Amino acid sequence: MMHFIVFILISIVLLGCSLGVVLSKNIIHAALSLLIALLSVSGIYLVLLTEFLAVVQLLIYGGAIVIVILFALMLTRNDDYPRISNHKLWPIAGVIAISVMVTLSAAYYKTYPIQPDMIQEATVQELGTSLFTTWAIPFELASLVLLVALIGAIVIARSDKGDN
Amino acid sequence: MVPLFYINILSVLLFGIGLYGVLSRRSAILIIMAIELMLNAVNINFVAAAAVHEGSGMFSNFDGHIIAIFIITIAAAEVGLALALVLRIFKNKSSVNVDEFDLMRW
């Protein structure tokens, strides 16, 4: 029961802050709401007894990705900074999003019965064993993807040789 | 303990909010932030399907957690590349609004 109450509270924070990300007029407020939303996703992982993913979420999303997004906001600021405008057709976007939500919810409602399920704890040791035996080749490929993305980001973002 | 259905509903709502953000925002950086929300919704679903087992031992391994780790890795790479592209375009067009990126229209 305690688990369930904590889950509901974290879910409310998560959904509220993600609404703040997509609805806020101030772009900095949107970025800070994104930070809170990502931290509460880490809380959801803790409710699901997955400590390793919770820490990874805190480090990579809360630590790295939000900082990179804030840097990009700082480097691309222009006149409509504090009050951004949405696309003209935003009601259609709302209709599409709500219909996707309703459809997927109905599909899950048909699939799963509502019953309290047991949660299986995933320890770091078990995750590591699985990662380096079954998933060893995708793990190495992920490092290659990160290397390519690193080099690509440097090549794309650096200024041309001519202009100083 | 938490029913799997509620976690799935949370994930669906988060995905829908992210989808609305992707479709309605004009700034490319805000679109990237909404994409992060959608990726997190998928991650919650994967972890829930792996962690909650329904007695039958259907999801008795840790593949969902591992896939979530890979998704986080890909998301980090994607954010780095996408923001580099945004900075590059901002240098040329002095704007990050995606409806002004019409260089390929003729």
PDB file of C-alpha atoms in Angstrom:
ATOM      1  CA  MET A   1       0.000   0.000   0.000  1.00  0.00           C
ATOM      2  CA  MET A   2       2.883   2.313   0.870  1.00  0.00           C
ATOM      3  CA  HIS A   3       4.409   1.566  -2.541  1.00  0.00           C
ATOM      4  CA  PHE A   4       1.168   2.505  -4.218  1.00  0.00           C
ATOM      5  CA  ILE A   5       0.814   5.867  -2.437  1.00  0.00           C
ATOM      6  CA  VAL A   6       4.407   6.797  -3.287  1.00  0.00           C
ATOM      7  CA  PHE A   7       3.810   5.741  -6.888  1.00  0.00           C
ATOM      8  CA  ILE A   8       0.707   7.943  -7.169  1.00  0.00           C
ATOM      9  CA  LEU A   9       2.492  10.967  -5.661  1.00  0.00           C
ATOM     10  CA  ILE A  10       5.498  10.618  -7.979  1.00  0.00           C
ATOM     11  CA  SER A  11       3.162  10.139 -10.957  1.00  0.00           C
ATOM     12  CA  ILE A  12       1.343  13.382 -10.157  1.00  0.00           C
ATOM     13  CA  VAL A  13       4.639  15.280  -9.983  1.00  0.00           C
ATOM     14  CA  LEU A  14       5.848  13.636 -13.198  1.00  0.00           C
ATOM     15  CA  LEU A  15       2.713  14.384 -15.215  1.00  0.00           C
ATOM     16  CA  GLY A  16       2.448  17.941 -13.864  1.00  0.00           C
ATOM     17  CA  CYS A  17       6.039  18.776 -14.713  1.00  0.00           C
ATOM     18  CA  SER A  18       5.818  17.213 -18.165  1.00  0.00           C
ATOM     19  CA  LEU A  19       2.724  19.327 -18.819  1.00  0.00           C
ATOM     20  CA  GLY A  20       4.886  22.261 -17.757  1.00  0.00           C
ATOM     21  CA  VAL A  21       7.484  21.245 -20.364  1.00  0.00           C
ATOM     22  CA  VAL A  22       5.004  21.254 -23.244  1.00  0.00           C
ATOM     23  CA  LEU A  23       2.780  24.165 -22.112  1.00  0.00           C
ATOM     24  CA  SER A  24       5.128  26.718 -20.530  1.00  0.00           C
ATOM     25  CA  LYS A  25       5.643  29.983 -22.381  1.00  0.00           C
ATOM     26  CA  ASN A  26       9.042  30.615 -20.827  1.00  0.00           C
ATOM     27  CA  ILE A  27      11.675  28.365 -22.339  1.00  0.00           C
ATOM     28  CA  ILE A  28      13.825  28.310 -19.186  1.00  0.00           C
ATOM     29  CA  HIS A  29      10.820  27.248 -17.090  1.00  0.00           C
ATOM     30  CA  ALA A  30      10.242  24.440 -19.597  1.00  0.00           C
ATOM     31  CA  ALA A  31      13.843  23.253 -19.197  1.00  0.00           C
ATOM     32  CA  LEU A  32      13.630  23.306 -15.395  1.00  0.00           C
ATOM     33  CA  SER A  33      10.299  21.422 -15.498  1.00  0.00           C
ATOM     34  CA  LEU A  34      12.040  18.863 -17.689  1.00  0.00           C
ATOM     35  CA  LEU A  35      14.674  18.462 -14.964  1.00  0.00           C
ATOM     36  CA  ILE A  36      12.024  17.794 -12.284  1.00  0.00           C
ATOM     37  CA  ALA A  37      10.169  15.394 -14.611  1.00  0.00           C
ATOM     38  CA  LEU A  38      13.340  13.392 -15.299  1.00  0.00           C
ATOM     39  CA  LEU A  39      14.152  13.244 -11.581  1.00  0.00           C
ATOM     40  CA  SER A  40      10.670  11.906 -10.842  1.00  0.00           C
ATOM     41  CA  VAL A  41      11.147   9.231 -13.528  1.00  0.00           C
ATOM     42  CA  SER A  42      14.131   8.191 -11.425  1.00  0.00           C
ATOM     43  CA  GLY A  43      11.710   7.946  -8.486  1.00  0.00           C
ATOM     44  CA  ILE A  44       9.461   5.667 -10.571  1.00  0.00           C
ATOM     45  CA  TYR A  45      12.471   3.392 -11.141  1.00  0.00           C
ATOM     46  CA  LEU A  46      13.033   3.280  -7.379  1.00  0.00           C
ATOM     47  CA  VAL A  47       9.395   2.256  -6.864  1.00  0.00           C
ATOM     48  CA  LEU A  48      10.028  -0.517  -9.394  1.00  0.00           C
ATOM     49  CA  LEU A  49      13.049  -1.643  -7.284  1.00  0.00           C
ATOM     50  CA  THR A  50      15.626  -0.860  -9.965  1.00  0.00           C
ATOM     51  CA  GLU A  51      18.314   1.094  -8.136  1.00  0.00           C
ATOM     52  CA  PHE A  52      20.886   0.977 -10.925  1.00  0.00           C
ATOM     53  CA  LEU A  53      18.579   2.520 -13.513  1.00  0.00           C
ATOM     54  CA  ALA A  54      17.511   5.179 -11.003  1.00  0.00           C
ATOM     55  CA  VAL A  55      21.131   6.235 -10.495  1.00  0.00           C
ATOM     56  CA  VAL A  56      21.826   6.105 -14.241  1.00  0.00           C
ATOM     57  CA  GLN A  57      18.757   8.261 -14.857  1.00  0.00           C
ATOM     58  CA  LEU A  58      19.919  10.822 -12.277  1.00  0.00           C
ATOM     59  CA  LEU A  59      23.440  10.958 -13.717  1.00  0.00           C
ATOM     60  CA  ILE A  60      22.730  10.976 -17.457  1.00  0.00           C
ATOM     61  CA  TYR A  61      19.385  12.772 -17.692  1.00  0.00           C
ATOM     62  CA  GLY A  62      19.513  14.996 -14.612  1.00  0.00           C
ATOM     63  CA  GLY A  63      23.223  15.628 -14.840  1.00  0.00           C
ATOM     64  CA  ALA A  64      24.186  15.595 -18.492  1.00  0.00           C
ATOM     65  CA  ILE A  65      21.243  16.030 -20.834  1.00  0.00           C
ATOM     66  CA  VAL A  66      19.524  18.895 -18.982  1.00  0.00           C
ATOM     67  CA  ILE A  67      22.854  20.741 -18.715  1.00  0.00           C
ATOM     68  CA  VAL A  68      23.486  20.297 -22.452  1.00  0.00           C
ATOM     69  CA  ILE A  69      19.964  21.562 -23.235  1.00  0.00           C
ATOM     70  CA  LEU A  70      20.471  24.599 -20.976  1.00  0.00           C
ATOM     71  CA  PHE A  71      23.770  25.351 -22.746  1.00  0.00           C
ATOM     72  CA  ALA A  72      22.033  25.122 -26.123  1.00  0.00           C
ATOM     73  CA  LEU A  73      19.334  27.507 -24.869  1.00  0.00           C
ATOM     74  CA  MET A  74      22.027  29.939 -23.734  1.00  0.00           C
ATOM     75  CA  LEU A  75      23.863  29.793 -27.067  1.00  0.00           C
ATOM     76  CA  THR A  76      20.734  30.234 -29.194  1.00  0.00           C
ATOM     77  CA  ARG A  77      18.960  33.036 -27.373  1.00  0.00           C
ATOM     78  CA  ASN A  78      17.232  35.699 -29.455  1.00  0.00           C
ATOM     79  CA  ASP A  79      14.440  38.252 -29.058  1.00  0.00           C
ATOM     80  CA  ASP A  80      11.432  35.998 -28.420  1.00  0.00           C
ATOM     81  CA  TYR A  81      13.298  34.347 -25.557  1.00  0.00           C
ATOM     82  CA  PRO A  82      10.995  34.777 -22.544  1.00  0.00           C
ATOM     83  CA  ARG A  83       7.738  34.402 -24.425  1.00  0.00           C
ATOM     84  CA  ILE A  84       7.779  31.790 -27.154  1.00  0.00           C
ATOM     85  CA  SER A  85       4.890  31.140 -29.515  1.00  0.00           C
ATOM     86  CA  ASN A  86       3.513  27.749 -30.424  1.00  0.00           C
ATOM     87  CA  HIS A  87       2.574  26.511 -33.850  1.00  0.00           C
ATOM     88  CA  LYS A  88      -0.706  27.847 -35.281  1.00  0.00           C
ATOM     89  CA  LEU A  89      -2.168  24.358 -35.583  1.00  0.00           C
ATOM     90  CA  TRP A  90      -1.738  23.404 -31.914  1.00  0.00           C
ATOM     91  CA  PRO A  91      -5.396  22.302 -31.428  1.00  0.00           C
ATOM     92  CA  ILE A  92      -4.864  19.600 -34.051  1.00  0.00           C
ATOM     93  CA  ALA A  93      -1.756  18.474 -32.159  1.00  0.00           C
ATOM     94  CA  GLY A  94      -3.859  18.258 -29.006  1.00  0.00           C
ATOM     95  CA  VAL A  95      -6.511  16.169 -30.739  1.00  0.00           C
ATOM     96  CA  ILE A  96      -3.870  13.788 -32.128  1.00  0.00           C
ATOM     97  CA  ALA A  97      -2.155  13.417 -28.744  1.00  0.00           C
ATOM     98  CA  ILE A  98      -5.418  12.793 -26.871  1.00  0.00           C
ATOM     99  CA  SER A  99      -6.586  10.236 -29.440  1.00  0.00           C
ATOM    100  CA  VAL A 100      -3.258   8.383 -29.178  1.00  0.00           C
ATOM    101  CA  MET A 101      -3.585   8.382 -25.379  1.00  0.00           C
ATOM    102  CA  VAL A 102      -7.157   7.075 -25.458  1.00  0.00           C
ATOM    103  CA  THR A 103      -6.341   4.371 -28.006  1.00  0.00           C
ATOM    104  CA  LEU A 104      -3.298   3.066 -26.128  1.00  0.00           C
ATOM    105  CA  SER A 105      -5.124   3.188 -22.782  1.00  0.00           C
ATOM    106  CA  ALA A 106      -8.002   1.159 -24.218  1.00  0.00           C
ATOM    107  CA  ALA A 107      -5.532  -1.358 -25.621  1.00  0.00           C
ATOM    108  CA  TYR A 108      -3.843  -1.766 -22.232  1.00  0.00           C
ATOM    109  CA  TYR A 109      -7.208  -1.993 -20.489  1.00  0.00           C
ATOM    110  CA  LYS A 110      -8.159  -4.862 -22.805  1.00  0.00           C
ATOM    111  CA  THR A 111      -4.799  -6.572 -22.280  1.00  0.00           C
ATOM    112  CA  TYR A 112      -4.050  -6.421 -18.567  1.00  0.00           C
ATOM    113  CA  PRO A 113      -6.369  -7.048 -15.630  1.00  0.00           C
ATOM    114  CA  ILE A 114      -6.080  -4.535 -12.776  1.00  0.00           C
ATOM    115  CA  GLN A 115      -4.489  -6.526  -9.980  1.00  0.00           C
ATOM    116  CA  PRO A 116      -1.623  -5.887  -7.589  1.00  0.00           C
ATOM    117  CA  ASP A 117       1.470  -7.529  -9.024  1.00  0.00           C
ATOM    118  CA  MET A 118       4.667  -8.576  -7.335  1.00  0.00           C
ATOM    119  CA  ILE A 119       7.725  -6.502  -8.163  1.00  0.00           C
ATOM    120  CA  GLN A 120      10.939  -8.341  -8.821  1.00  0.00           C
ATOM    121  CA  GLU A 121      14.069  -6.617  -7.617  1.00  0.00           C
ATOM    122  CA  ALA A 122      16.871  -6.152 -10.145  1.00  0.00           C
ATOM    123  CA  THR A 123      20.225  -5.973  -8.413  1.00  0.00           C
ATOM    124  CA  VAL A 124      23.303  -4.442 -10.000  1.00  0.00           C
ATOM    125  CA  GLN A 125      25.010  -7.824 -10.037  1.00  0.00           C
ATOM    126  CA  GLU A 126      22.252  -9.507 -12.023  1.00  0.00           C
ATOM    127  CA  LEU A 127      22.041  -6.579 -14.447  1.00  0.00           C
ATOM    128  CA  GLY A 128      25.810  -6.670 -14.960  1.00  0.00           C
ATOM    129  CA  THR A 129      25.816 -10.410 -15.575  1.00  0.00           C
ATOM    130  CA  SER A 130      23.058 -10.065 -18.143  1.00  0.00           C
ATOM    131  CA  LEU A 131      24.717  -7.050 -19.771  1.00  0.00           C
ATOM    132  CA  PHE A 132      28.094  -8.747 -20.241  1.00  0.00           C
ATOM    133  CA  THR A 133      26.883 -12.183 -21.313  1.00  0.00           C
ATOM    134  CA  THR A 134      23.665 -12.021 -23.334  1.00  0.00           C
ATOM    135  CA  TRP A 135      23.991  -8.392 -24.367  1.00  0.00           C
ATOM    136  CA  ALA A 136      27.776  -8.128 -24.774  1.00  0.00           C
ATOM    137  CA  ILE A 137      27.795  -7.342 -28.503  1.00  0.00           C
ATOM    138  CA  PRO A 138      25.057  -4.638 -28.313  1.00  0.00           C
ATOM    139  CA  PHE A 139      26.976  -3.164 -25.367  1.00  0.00           C
ATOM    140  CA  GLU A 140      30.123  -2.804 -27.472  1.00  0.00           C
ATOM    141  CA  LEU A 141      28.095  -1.413 -30.378  1.00  0.00           C
ATOM    142  CA  ALA A 142      26.618   1.197 -28.016  1.00  0.00           C
ATOM    143  CA  SER A 143      30.125   2.456 -27.274  1.00  0.00           C
ATOM    144  CA  LEU A 144      30.716   2.741 -31.030  1.00  0.00           C
ATOM    145  CA  VAL A 145      27.477   4.719 -31.402  1.00  0.00           C
ATOM    146  CA  LEU A 146      28.576   7.100 -28.656  1.00  0.00           C
ATOM    147  CA  LEU A 147      31.980   7.583 -30.326  1.00  0.00           C
ATOM    148  CA  VAL A 148      30.377   8.330 -33.692  1.00  0.00           C
ATOM    149  CA  ALA A 149      27.921  10.754 -32.092  1.00  0.00           C
ATOM    150  CA  LEU A 150      30.784  12.508 -30.264  1.00  0.00           C
ATOM    151  CA  ILE A 151      32.857  12.965 -33.426  1.00  0.00           C
ATOM    152  CA  GLY A 152      29.781  13.932 -35.435  1.00  0.00           C
ATOM    153  CA  ALA A 153      28.723  16.565 -32.915  1.00  0.00           C
ATOM    154  CA  ILE A 154      32.209  18.108 -32.935  1.00  0.00           C
ATOM    155  CA  VAL A 155      32.386  18.143 -36.753  1.00  0.00           C
ATOM    156  CA  ILE A 156      28.886  19.638 -37.147  1.00  0.00           C
ATOM    157  CA  ALA A 157      29.109  22.270 -34.429  1.00  0.00           C
ATOM    158  CA  ARG A 158      32.616  23.660 -35.009  1.00  0.00           C
ATOM    159  CA  SER A 159      32.938  26.812 -37.036  1.00  0.00           C
ATOM    160  CA  ASP A 160      34.295  26.822 -40.568  1.00  0.00           C
ATOM    161  CA  LYS A 161      37.994  27.327 -41.157  1.00  0.00           C
ATOM    162  CA  GLY A 162      37.532  30.636 -42.964  1.00  0.00           C
ATOM    163  CA  ASP A 163      35.408  32.680 -40.583  1.00  0.00           C
ATOM    164  CA  ASN A 164      36.832  33.838 -37.300  1.00  0.00           C
TER     165      ASN A 164
ATOM    166  CA  MET B   1       2.527  -3.343  -4.832  1.00  0.00           C
ATOM    167  CA  VAL B   2       1.682  -1.367  -7.933  1.00  0.00           C
ATOM    168  CA  PRO B   3      -0.498  -2.938 -10.636  1.00  0.00           C
ATOM    169  CA  LEU B   4       1.211  -3.097 -14.008  1.00  0.00           C
ATOM    170  CA  PHE B   5      -1.836  -1.474 -15.594  1.00  0.00           C
ATOM    171  CA  TYR B   6      -1.343   1.797 -13.689  1.00  0.00           C
ATOM    172  CA  ILE B   7       2.302   2.021 -14.699  1.00  0.00           C
ATOM    173  CA  ASN B   8       1.284   1.445 -18.318  1.00  0.00           C
ATOM    174  CA  ILE B   9      -1.310   4.211 -18.059  1.00  0.00           C
ATOM    175  CA  LEU B  10       1.307   6.567 -16.606  1.00  0.00           C
ATOM    176  CA  SER B  11       3.587   5.725 -19.517  1.00  0.00           C
ATOM    177  CA  VAL B  12       0.798   6.307 -22.054  1.00  0.00           C
ATOM    178  CA  LEU B  13      -0.060   9.705 -20.553  1.00  0.00           C
ATOM    179  CA  LEU B  14       3.600  10.757 -20.549  1.00  0.00           C
ATOM    180  CA  PHE B  15       3.963   9.618 -24.178  1.00  0.00           C
ATOM    181  CA  GLY B  16       0.874  11.577 -25.200  1.00  0.00           C
ATOM    182  CA  ILE B  17       2.123  14.738 -23.481  1.00  0.00           C
ATOM    183  CA  GLY B  18       5.457  14.364 -25.255  1.00  0.00           C
ATOM    184  CA  LEU B  19       3.694  13.815 -28.584  1.00  0.00           C
ATOM    185  CA  TYR B  20       1.707  17.012 -28.076  1.00  0.00           C
ATOM    186  CA  GLY B  21       4.953  18.858 -27.365  1.00  0.00           C
ATOM    187  CA  VAL B  22       6.630  17.522 -30.509  1.00  0.00           C
ATOM    188  CA  LEU B  23       3.669  18.500 -32.689  1.00  0.00           C
ATOM    189  CA  SER B  24       2.833  21.905 -31.199  1.00  0.00           C
ATOM    190  CA  ARG B  25       6.172  23.533 -30.390  1.00  0.00           C
ATOM    191  CA  ARG B  26       8.074  25.679 -32.887  1.00  0.00           C
ATOM    192  CA  SER B  27      11.465  25.851 -31.166  1.00  0.00           C
ATOM    193  CA  ALA B  28      13.721  22.919 -32.100  1.00  0.00           C
ATOM    194  CA  ILE B  29      15.152  22.699 -28.574  1.00  0.00           C
ATOM    195  CA  LEU B  30      11.672  22.362 -27.065  1.00  0.00           C
ATOM    196  CA  ILE B  31      10.925  19.610 -29.580  1.00  0.00           C
ATOM    197  CA  ILE B  32      14.047  17.781 -28.380  1.00  0.00           C
ATOM    198  CA  MET B  33      12.853  18.146 -24.777  1.00  0.00           C
ATOM    199  CA  ALA B  34       9.467  16.661 -25.713  1.00  0.00           C
ATOM    200  CA  ILE B  35      11.247  13.772 -27.455  1.00  0.00           C
ATOM    201  CA  GLU B  36      13.095  13.123 -24.194  1.00  0.00           C
ATOM    202  CA  LEU B  37       9.718  12.848 -22.444  1.00  0.00           C
ATOM    203  CA  MET B  38       8.558  10.279 -25.000  1.00  0.00           C
ATOM    204  CA  LEU B  39      11.760   8.243 -24.609  1.00  0.00           C
ATOM    205  CA  ASN B  40      11.272   8.245 -20.839  1.00  0.00           C
ATOM    206  CA  ALA B  41       7.705   7.001 -21.261  1.00  0.00           C
ATOM    207  CA  VAL B  42       8.996   4.063 -23.311  1.00  0.00           C
ATOM    208  CA  ASN B  43      11.676   3.389 -20.690  1.00  0.00           C
ATOM    209  CA  ILE B  44       9.109   3.280 -17.878  1.00  0.00           C
ATOM    210  CA  ASN B  45       7.108   0.761 -19.887  1.00  0.00           C
ATOM    211  CA  PHE B  46      10.141  -1.467 -20.522  1.00  0.00           C
ATOM    212  CA  VAL B  47      11.254  -1.424 -16.889  1.00  0.00           C
ATOM    213  CA  ALA B  48       7.717  -2.070 -15.641  1.00  0.00           C
ATOM    214  CA  ALA B  49       7.263  -5.033 -17.968  1.00  0.00           C
ATOM    215  CA  ALA B  50      10.548  -6.505 -16.766  1.00  0.00           C
ATOM    216  CA  ALA B  51      10.146  -5.748 -13.052  1.00  0.00           C
ATOM    217  CA  VAL B  52       6.498  -6.671 -12.515  1.00  0.00           C
ATOM    218  CA  HIS B  53       6.044 -10.367 -12.941  1.00  0.00           C
ATOM    219  CA  GLU B  54       2.604 -11.810 -12.888  1.00  0.00           C
ATOM    220  CA  GLY B  55       3.187 -15.092 -11.143  1.00  0.00           C
ATOM    221  CA  SER B  56       3.638 -17.087 -14.325  1.00  0.00           C
ATOM    222  CA  GLY B  57       7.311 -16.166 -14.606  1.00  0.00           C
ATOM    223  CA  MET B  58       6.658 -14.644 -18.001  1.00  0.00           C
ATOM    224  CA  PHE B  59       9.183 -11.841 -17.577  1.00  0.00           C
ATOM    225  CA  SER B  60      11.738 -13.527 -15.407  1.00  0.00           C
ATOM    226  CA  ASN B  61      14.880 -12.056 -16.955  1.00  0.00           C
ATOM    227  CA  PHE B  62      16.292  -8.536 -17.071  1.00  0.00           C
ATOM    228  CA  ASP B  63      16.010  -7.777 -20.770  1.00  0.00           C
ATOM    229  CA  GLY B  64      13.668  -4.834 -20.148  1.00  0.00           C
ATOM    230  CA  HIS B  65      16.185  -3.143 -17.865  1.00  0.00           C
ATOM    231  CA  ILE B  66      18.989  -3.697 -20.367  1.00  0.00           C
ATOM    232  CA  ILE B  67      16.958  -2.257 -23.227  1.00  0.00           C
ATOM    233  CA  ALA B  68      16.164   0.767 -21.042  1.00  0.00           C
ATOM    234  CA  ILE B  69      19.904   1.271 -20.473  1.00  0.00           C
ATOM    235  CA  PHE B  70      20.491   1.142 -24.240  1.00  0.00           C
ATOM    236  CA  ILE B  71      17.674   3.634 -24.833  1.00  0.00           C
ATOM    237  CA  ILE B  72      19.274   6.040 -22.341  1.00  0.00           C
ATOM    238  CA  THR B  73      22.596   5.652 -24.201  1.00  0.00           C
ATOM    239  CA  ILE B  74      21.015   6.347 -27.576  1.00  0.00           C
ATOM    240  CA  ALA B  75      19.106   9.310 -26.108  1.00  0.00           C
ATOM    241  CA  ALA B  76      22.350  10.858 -24.859  1.00  0.00           C
ATOM    242  CA  ALA B  77      23.956  10.466 -28.298  1.00  0.00           C
ATOM    243  CA  GLU B  78      20.838  11.824 -29.985  1.00  0.00           C
ATOM    244  CA  VAL B  79      20.678  14.928 -27.788  1.00  0.00           C
ATOM    245  CA  GLY B  80      24.332  15.716 -28.446  1.00  0.00           C
ATOM    246  CA  LEU B  81      23.983  15.403 -32.215  1.00  0.00           C
ATOM    247  CA  ALA B  82      20.638  17.191 -32.396  1.00  0.00           C
ATOM    248  CA  LEU B  83      21.835  20.166 -30.360  1.00  0.00           C
ATOM    249  CA  ALA B  84      24.981  20.399 -32.510  1.00  0.00           C
ATOM    250  CA  LEU B  85      22.718  20.556 -35.574  1.00  0.00           C
ATOM    251  CA  VAL B  86      20.551  23.215 -33.896  1.00  0.00           C
ATOM    252  CA  LEU B  87      23.604  25.348 -33.092  1.00  0.00           C
ATOM    253  CA  ARG B  88      24.833  24.972 -36.676  1.00  0.00           C
ATOM    254  CA  ILE B  89      21.483  26.061 -38.130  1.00  0.00           C
ATOM    255  CA  PHE B  90      21.232  28.930 -35.636  1.00  0.00           C
ATOM    256  CA  LYS B  91      24.564  30.217 -36.962  1.00  0.00           C
ATOM    257  CA  ASN B  92      23.133  30.388 -40.491  1.00  0.00           C
ATOM    258  CA  LYS B  93      19.505  31.404 -39.921  1.00  0.00           C
ATOM    259  CA  SER B  94      19.608  33.216 -36.520  1.00  0.00           C
ATOM    260  CA  SER B  95      16.529  31.258 -35.452  1.00  0.00           C
ATOM    261  CA  VAL B  96      15.690  27.888 -33.921  1.00  0.00           C
ATOM    262  CA  ASN B  97      12.065  27.767 -35.080  1.00  0.00           C
ATOM    263  CA  VAL B  98      11.552  24.700 -37.213  1.00  0.00           C
ATOM    264  CA  ASP B  99       8.965  26.343 -39.500  1.00  0.00           C
ATOM    265  CA  GLU B 100      11.656  28.741 -40.707  1.00  0.00           C
ATOM    266  CA  PHE B 101      13.968  25.923 -41.804  1.00  0.00           C
ATOM    267  CA  ASP B 102      12.690  25.827 -45.403  1.00  0.00           C
ATOM    268  CA  LEU B 103      16.044  25.607 -47.176  1.00  0.00           C
ATOM    269  CA  MET B 104      14.956  22.557 -49.194  1.00  0.00           C
ATOM    270  CA  ARG B 105      11.678  24.050 -50.411  1.00  0.00           C
ATOM    271  CA  TRP B 106      11.575  25.062 -54.118  1.00  0.00           C
TER     272      TRP B 106
END
